[in-house]
Structures are given as C-alpha cells and as structure tokens.
C-alpha cells in the first residue's frame, strides 16, 4: 500500500525547563529569572536538527522567552520557520478571564513580532487549555486576527483535554476564517492518546509512526509537537516536583534527539501556517 503524500504539521513549543505546567506548583513565576536559562542553547540544537533534516516547522514561543532572547527569535525566522505565539508566561487559558486572555495574547504578540520582524498569525494555548471551559477563546483569537489555533486536545488526559472536540481541523466559529488544528489523537484499539511531547519521548517511536500513518491514511495531516527541554539530559532536576511529573519529565531525554531525527525523515513535514491554509481550502 502506498501512503498518500501528505504534509504533516511540525512544531516546537519554545519554553524553558522551569516553565512547564507540571512544575507550576513548585516553581513560582517570580523565580523564573533566577533559574538557569537553557532554552536558547536547546532551541539552537533543534534548529540544527531541522536544518540537517531539511524540514521547516512552527515555533510556538512564549513572549517571556522572546523578550529575553531576541537574537534566537531572529535565527528561527531567518532559517525559514514560522514564529507563532504560545502566550506570555504559560498561563492556561481556562485560568484566565476573557479580558486577561486578550491582554496575554497582545503582550506576547507585540514582543514576538518585535523580535522576529514578522506578523504572528498562529497561536497555541499552554497545555492545550482551550476546552469546554473557554467558549470565548476562539472568538477572541479571531477578533485579534489570528488565522489558526492549535490549542485543543480532543482526548481525555489528566492535565488537559476536550474529548468532544472534532479530531481534525475545524472552524470553531460560523462567521470567522479561524481554523483550529487539534493535536493528533491516535486510536490504539479502545484507547485514544494524544501524540507528540511526552507520548513520543516515552513510548517506542513505532507508535508515533503508526499514528501518523493512521491519520494520513484518512487523507488528513497529523500534527506533532515537542519542547526544547526534551532534548536536554543535562537540565537541572526539580527535586520538589510531584513524583509522577518527575517520572514523565526526566525519562528518556537522552534518546529524544535521535528519535526526532528519525521522525523528521520518516514522514513529510511543514509549518503549521501552511498546513492550516491547505485545511482552510479543504473546509471551504
Ligand atoms: Zn507549553
């Protein structure tokens, strides 16, 4: 069986090791500036890996990171990747009021556009936090001029999920062009699991290959994400974090770069804005 040639969406959520949702209760935002910054070196490694594999991707970046690393943001854009928003400082959307969400978006976008010198038209909510609790979120994104969002996980998970959401690209609003590109959910028998990130790092790569092929066989692009800290076995350890969070965060960091190299060459990849534009055509 020959697989259809489908360009899948590849992304990096640009945040540092101390900014992940799982450590939120033990590392205060006020102390971020005193943590060892590793995001620039790790993202440069990701840029090298993508250059070797000759793939272009989308970098969903925190405004907080862009403010402190404008030269890195330049390198991302100069290499032909898409710069998109991951919000200002990783506050989950369902913890914000609509007004606070609007302000978070605007602050992040201004800083990203300033650093990158390009318009930002894509957004990913921290920890896929657009769900049934935030019925106003997509409308605010559309009103701010975003063309797409990749902020929904149509699955049940202990940290996130909106199981009732569509599995593939959809228009969340009847009167706006905005496209939502949900994270790819693979079906393994009775189980549905969101792919990318920890799933990809912790489980054998064949499961992700299977998920991408499953989605492509249905004629649809898969979406994939990971974080720069996931290729960094030397990052400081957060001793006070919950056991389960530590188990997830620190496992198989040393295998990640090799797995990513293989993933880049085993499937076809593209930036999210390009994939979103093709899906928008299809949804006409
Ligand atoms: Zn994130």
Short mmCIF file of C-alpha atoms and ligand atoms in Angstrom, two decimals:
data_model
loop_
_atom_site.label_atom_id
_atom_site.label_comp_id
_atom_site.label_asym_id
_atom_site.label_seq_id
_atom_site.Cartn_x
_atom_site.Cartn_y
_atom_site.Cartn_z
CA UNK A 1 0.00 0.00 0.00
CA UNK A 2 1.48 3.33 -0.96
CA UNK A 3 0.81 6.08 1.55
CA UNK A 4 -0.67 9.33 0.24
CA UNK A 5 1.77 12.24 0.18
CA UNK A 6 0.55 14.41 2.99
CA UNK A 7 2.48 17.23 4.60
CA UNK A 8 2.09 16.98 8.36
CA UNK A 9 2.42 19.87 10.80
CA UNK A 10 5.63 20.02 12.87
CA UNK A 11 6.03 22.27 15.90
CA UNK A 12 8.20 23.16 18.86
CA UNK A 13 6.74 24.76 22.00
CA UNK A 14 9.56 27.13 22.95
CA UNK A 15 9.71 27.29 26.73
CA UNK A 16 12.41 26.53 29.29
CA UNK A 17 12.65 23.54 31.66
CA UNK A 18 11.28 25.57 34.60
CA UNK A 19 8.20 26.83 32.73
CA UNK A 20 6.34 23.57 32.15
CA UNK A 21 2.83 23.17 33.53
CA UNK A 22 3.81 20.12 35.61
CA UNK A 23 6.22 22.21 37.74
CA UNK A 24 3.89 25.16 38.15
CA UNK A 25 3.09 24.38 41.78
CA UNK A 26 6.75 24.19 42.84
CA UNK A 27 8.45 26.89 40.71
CA UNK A 28 6.94 30.32 41.11
CA UNK A 29 6.82 32.62 38.08
CA UNK A 30 8.60 35.25 40.19
CA UNK A 31 11.65 32.98 40.43
CA UNK A 32 11.97 32.23 36.69
CA UNK A 33 14.65 34.85 36.18
CA UNK A 34 16.86 33.18 38.78
CA UNK A 35 16.64 29.75 37.07
CA UNK A 36 19.43 28.60 34.75
CA UNK A 37 18.40 29.59 31.20
CA UNK A 38 18.84 26.72 28.76
CA UNK A 39 16.18 27.45 26.16
CA UNK A 40 18.49 29.30 23.78
CA UNK A 41 21.10 26.53 23.53
CA UNK A 42 18.40 23.83 23.30
CA UNK A 43 16.45 25.67 20.61
CA UNK A 44 19.68 26.16 18.64
CA UNK A 45 20.14 22.37 18.75
CA UNK A 46 16.60 21.97 17.43
CA UNK A 47 17.39 24.43 14.62
CA UNK A 48 20.45 22.36 13.72
CA UNK A 49 18.46 19.15 13.74
CA UNK A 50 15.80 20.67 11.45
CA UNK A 51 18.47 22.08 9.11
CA UNK A 52 20.08 18.63 8.80
CA UNK A 53 16.71 17.02 8.08
CA UNK A 54 15.74 19.90 5.76
CA UNK A 55 12.36 20.45 7.41
CA UNK A 56 10.51 23.67 8.24
CA UNK A 57 8.39 23.92 11.37
CA UNK A 58 6.44 26.29 13.58
CA UNK A 59 7.95 27.59 16.81
CA UNK A 60 5.15 28.42 19.28
CA UNK A 61 7.11 30.70 21.57
CA UNK A 62 6.41 32.30 24.94
CA UNK A 63 6.55 36.10 24.91
CA UNK A 64 8.62 35.83 28.11
CA UNK A 65 11.27 33.84 26.20
CA UNK A 66 11.24 36.15 23.16
CA UNK A 67 11.78 39.22 25.37
CA UNK A 68 14.96 37.70 26.80
CA UNK A 69 16.25 36.02 23.60
CA UNK A 70 15.52 38.28 20.62
CA UNK A 71 18.59 37.05 18.70
CA UNK A 72 17.33 33.47 18.95
CA UNK A 73 13.94 34.55 17.59
CA UNK A 74 15.75 36.11 14.64
CA UNK A 75 17.60 32.88 13.94
CA UNK A 76 14.31 30.94 13.95
CA UNK A 77 12.76 33.33 11.41
CA UNK A 78 15.93 33.61 9.28
CA UNK A 79 16.01 29.81 8.95
CA UNK A 80 12.58 29.90 7.27
CA UNK A 81 10.49 28.64 10.18
CA UNK A 82 7.21 30.12 11.32
CA UNK A 83 7.20 32.14 14.53
CA UNK A 84 3.90 31.79 16.41
CA UNK A 85 2.59 32.54 19.89
CA UNK A 86 2.45 30.31 22.97
CA UNK A 87 1.13 33.15 25.15
CA UNK A 88 3.15 35.32 27.52
CA UNK A 89 4.09 33.18 30.53
CA UNK A 90 2.30 29.86 30.13
CA UNK A 91 -0.92 30.65 31.98
CA UNK A 92 -3.54 28.12 30.98
CA UNK A 93 -6.40 29.79 29.13
CA UNK A 94 -9.08 28.32 31.40
CA UNK A 95 -7.46 30.06 34.38
CA UNK A 96 -7.84 33.49 32.70
CA UNK A 97 -10.79 35.83 32.26
CA UNK A 98 -11.57 36.80 28.65
CA UNK A 99 -10.00 40.22 29.34
CA UNK A 100 -6.84 38.70 30.77
CA UNK A 101 -6.59 36.32 27.80
CA UNK A 102 -6.87 39.26 25.39
CA UNK A 103 -4.10 41.08 27.27
CA UNK A 104 -1.85 37.99 27.42
CA UNK A 105 -2.21 37.48 23.66
CA UNK A 106 -1.48 41.12 22.84
CA UNK A 107 1.60 41.33 25.06
CA UNK A 108 3.09 38.12 23.65
CA UNK A 109 2.38 39.04 20.05
CA UNK A 110 3.90 42.52 20.32
CA UNK A 111 7.11 41.08 21.75
CA UNK A 112 7.30 38.23 19.22
CA UNK A 113 6.66 40.50 16.24
CA UNK A 114 9.20 42.98 17.52
CA UNK A 115 11.87 40.30 17.84
CA UNK A 116 11.03 38.37 14.67
CA UNK A 117 10.08 41.25 12.38
CA UNK A 118 7.16 39.20 11.00
CA UNK A 119 3.42 39.03 11.56
CA UNK A 120 2.32 36.34 14.02
CA UNK A 121 -0.89 34.59 12.89
CA UNK A 122 -0.82 31.31 14.82
CA UNK A 123 -1.43 30.53 18.49
CA UNK A 124 -1.08 27.51 20.75
CA UNK A 125 -2.61 27.61 24.21
CA UNK A 126 -0.31 26.47 27.04
CA UNK A 127 -1.08 22.82 27.88
CA UNK A 128 -3.85 22.68 25.22
CA UNK A 129 -6.03 24.71 27.58
CA UNK A 130 -8.80 25.76 25.21
CA UNK A 131 -11.70 23.47 26.06
CA UNK A 132 -15.36 23.46 27.13
CA UNK A 133 -14.49 25.92 29.93
CA UNK A 134 -13.39 28.63 27.48
CA UNK A 135 -16.23 29.10 24.94
CA UNK A 136 -14.99 32.67 24.32
CA UNK A 137 -11.37 31.84 23.47
CA UNK A 138 -11.64 31.16 19.73
CA UNK A 139 -13.74 34.31 19.23
CA UNK A 140 -11.03 36.40 20.91
CA UNK A 141 -8.35 34.83 18.67
CA UNK A 142 -10.42 35.53 15.54
CA UNK A 143 -11.10 39.10 16.63
CA UNK A 144 -7.34 39.62 17.16
CA UNK A 145 -6.72 38.48 13.57
CA UNK A 146 -5.25 35.04 14.16
CA UNK A 147 -5.67 32.67 11.19
CA UNK A 148 -5.30 29.46 13.15
CA UNK A 149 -5.05 27.99 16.61
CA UNK A 150 -3.60 24.66 17.68
CA UNK A 151 -4.89 24.61 21.22
CA UNK A 152 -7.30 21.72 21.56
CA UNK A 153 -6.64 18.10 22.57
CA UNK A 154 -9.70 16.04 21.60
CA UNK A 155 -8.97 13.41 24.26
CA UNK A 156 -9.28 12.70 27.98
CA UNK A 157 -5.95 13.24 29.82
CA UNK A 158 -5.15 14.07 33.42
CA UNK A 159 -3.74 17.52 32.57
CA UNK A 160 -5.85 18.55 29.59
CA UNK A 161 -8.44 17.51 27.08
CA UNK A 162 -11.73 18.28 25.38
CA UNK A 163 -12.92 14.80 24.38
CA UNK A 164 -16.00 16.10 22.50
CA UNK A 165 -13.97 18.33 20.15
CA UNK A 166 -13.51 17.28 16.50
CA UNK A 167 -10.46 15.14 15.83
CA UNK A 168 -9.35 17.02 12.72
CA UNK A 169 -9.13 20.65 11.55
CA UNK A 170 -12.35 22.56 12.06
CA UNK A 171 -13.78 26.07 12.04
CA UNK A 172 -14.79 26.75 15.64
CA UNK A 173 -16.83 29.84 14.68
CA UNK A 174 -19.54 30.02 12.00
CA UNK A 175 -18.62 33.53 10.86
CA UNK A 176 -14.81 33.60 11.03
CA UNK A 177 -11.99 32.12 8.95
CA UNK A 178 -10.10 30.90 12.02
CA UNK A 179 -9.06 27.25 11.81
CA UNK A 180 -8.41 25.03 14.83
CA UNK A 181 -5.81 22.30 14.22
CA UNK A 182 -6.20 19.90 17.17
CA UNK A 183 -3.31 17.80 18.39
CA UNK A 184 -3.29 14.38 16.72
CA UNK A 185 -5.06 11.71 18.67
CA UNK A 186 -4.24 8.13 17.72
CA UNK A 187 -6.50 5.18 18.32
CA UNK A 188 -4.92 2.06 19.71
CA UNK A 189 -7.79 -0.40 19.99
CA UNK A 190 -10.11 1.06 22.63
CA UNK A 191 -7.61 3.69 23.76
CA UNK A 192 -7.20 7.17 22.36
CA UNK A 193 -3.97 9.01 23.10
CA UNK A 194 -2.66 12.43 22.17
CA UNK A 195 0.61 12.03 20.30
CA UNK A 196 3.68 14.27 20.44
CA UNK A 197 5.56 15.55 23.51
CA UNK A 198 5.80 13.01 26.32
CA UNK A 199 3.96 10.33 24.33
CA UNK A 200 6.63 10.41 21.64
CA UNK A 201 9.51 10.55 24.11
CA UNK A 202 8.30 7.84 26.49
CA UNK A 203 6.93 5.24 24.07
CA UNK A 204 8.64 3.43 21.17
CA UNK A 205 8.79 5.54 18.01
CA UNK A 206 6.77 2.93 16.11
CA UNK A 207 3.63 4.07 17.95
CA UNK A 208 4.01 7.62 16.64
CA UNK A 209 4.80 6.32 13.15
CA UNK A 210 1.63 4.26 13.37
CA UNK A 211 -0.40 7.30 14.48
CA UNK A 212 0.91 9.49 11.64
CA UNK A 213 0.19 6.78 9.08
CA UNK A 214 -3.28 6.20 10.57
CA UNK A 215 -4.16 9.87 10.16
CA UNK A 216 -2.56 10.15 6.69
CA UNK A 217 -4.47 7.05 5.54
CA UNK A 218 -7.64 9.05 6.28
CA UNK A 219 -6.27 11.76 3.99
CA UNK A 220 -5.52 14.19 6.81
CA UNK A 221 -2.35 15.83 8.12
CA UNK A 222 -1.02 14.77 11.52
CA UNK A 223 0.14 17.45 13.96
CA UNK A 224 3.19 17.00 16.16
CA UNK A 225 4.89 18.98 18.94
CA UNK A 226 7.78 18.72 21.37
CA UNK A 227 9.79 21.02 23.65
CA UNK A 228 13.46 22.13 23.54
CA UNK A 229 13.98 20.84 27.12
CA UNK A 230 13.08 17.34 25.91
CA UNK A 231 16.46 17.00 24.15
CA UNK A 232 18.40 18.23 27.20
CA UNK A 233 19.51 15.44 29.57
CA UNK A 234 21.73 17.95 31.44
CA UNK A 235 18.94 20.19 32.71
CA UNK A 236 18.70 20.86 36.47
CA UNK A 237 16.45 18.46 38.39
CA UNK A 238 13.43 19.83 40.28
CA UNK A 239 13.57 17.80 43.47
CA UNK A 240 10.31 19.06 44.98
CA UNK A 241 8.10 18.25 41.97
CA UNK A 242 5.40 15.57 42.26
CA UNK A 243 6.73 12.06 41.61
CA UNK A 244 4.56 11.45 38.54
CA UNK A 245 5.63 14.77 37.00
CA UNK A 246 9.30 13.94 37.53
CA UNK A 247 8.86 10.49 36.04
CA UNK A 248 7.28 11.99 32.92
CA UNK A 249 9.63 14.95 32.60
CA UNK A 250 13.00 13.22 33.02
CA UNK A 251 12.50 9.89 31.26
CA UNK A 252 14.31 9.16 28.00
CA UNK A 253 15.64 12.68 27.45
CA UNK A 254 18.86 11.21 26.06
CA UNK A 255 17.03 9.26 23.33
CA UNK A 256 14.91 12.19 22.14
CA UNK A 257 17.25 13.85 19.60
CA UNK A 258 17.81 10.57 17.76
CA UNK A 259 14.10 9.80 17.72
CA UNK A 260 13.35 13.25 16.33
CA UNK A 261 15.92 12.85 13.57
CA UNK A 262 14.26 9.62 12.54
CA UNK A 263 10.76 11.12 12.75
CA UNK A 264 11.78 14.04 10.53
CA UNK A 265 12.90 11.71 7.76
CA UNK A 266 10.14 9.08 8.03
CA UNK A 267 7.24 11.46 7.26
CA UNK A 268 6.72 14.71 5.37
CA UNK A 269 6.56 17.87 7.49
CA UNK A 270 5.63 21.50 7.05
CA UNK A 271 4.91 24.69 9.03
CA UNK A 272 1.52 24.97 10.72
CA UNK A 273 0.51 28.12 8.80
CA UNK A 274 0.93 26.25 5.50
CA UNK A 275 -0.96 23.20 6.76
CA UNK A 276 -3.72 25.45 8.15
CA UNK A 277 -4.05 27.22 4.78
CA UNK A 278 -4.48 23.88 2.98
CA UNK A 279 -7.03 22.70 5.54
CA UNK A 280 -8.90 26.00 5.19
CA UNK A 281 -9.18 25.34 1.44
CA UNK A 282 -10.50 21.88 2.11
CA UNK A 283 -13.10 23.16 4.57
CA UNK A 284 -14.48 25.72 2.06
ZN1 LIG B 1 3.89 24.86 26.74
#
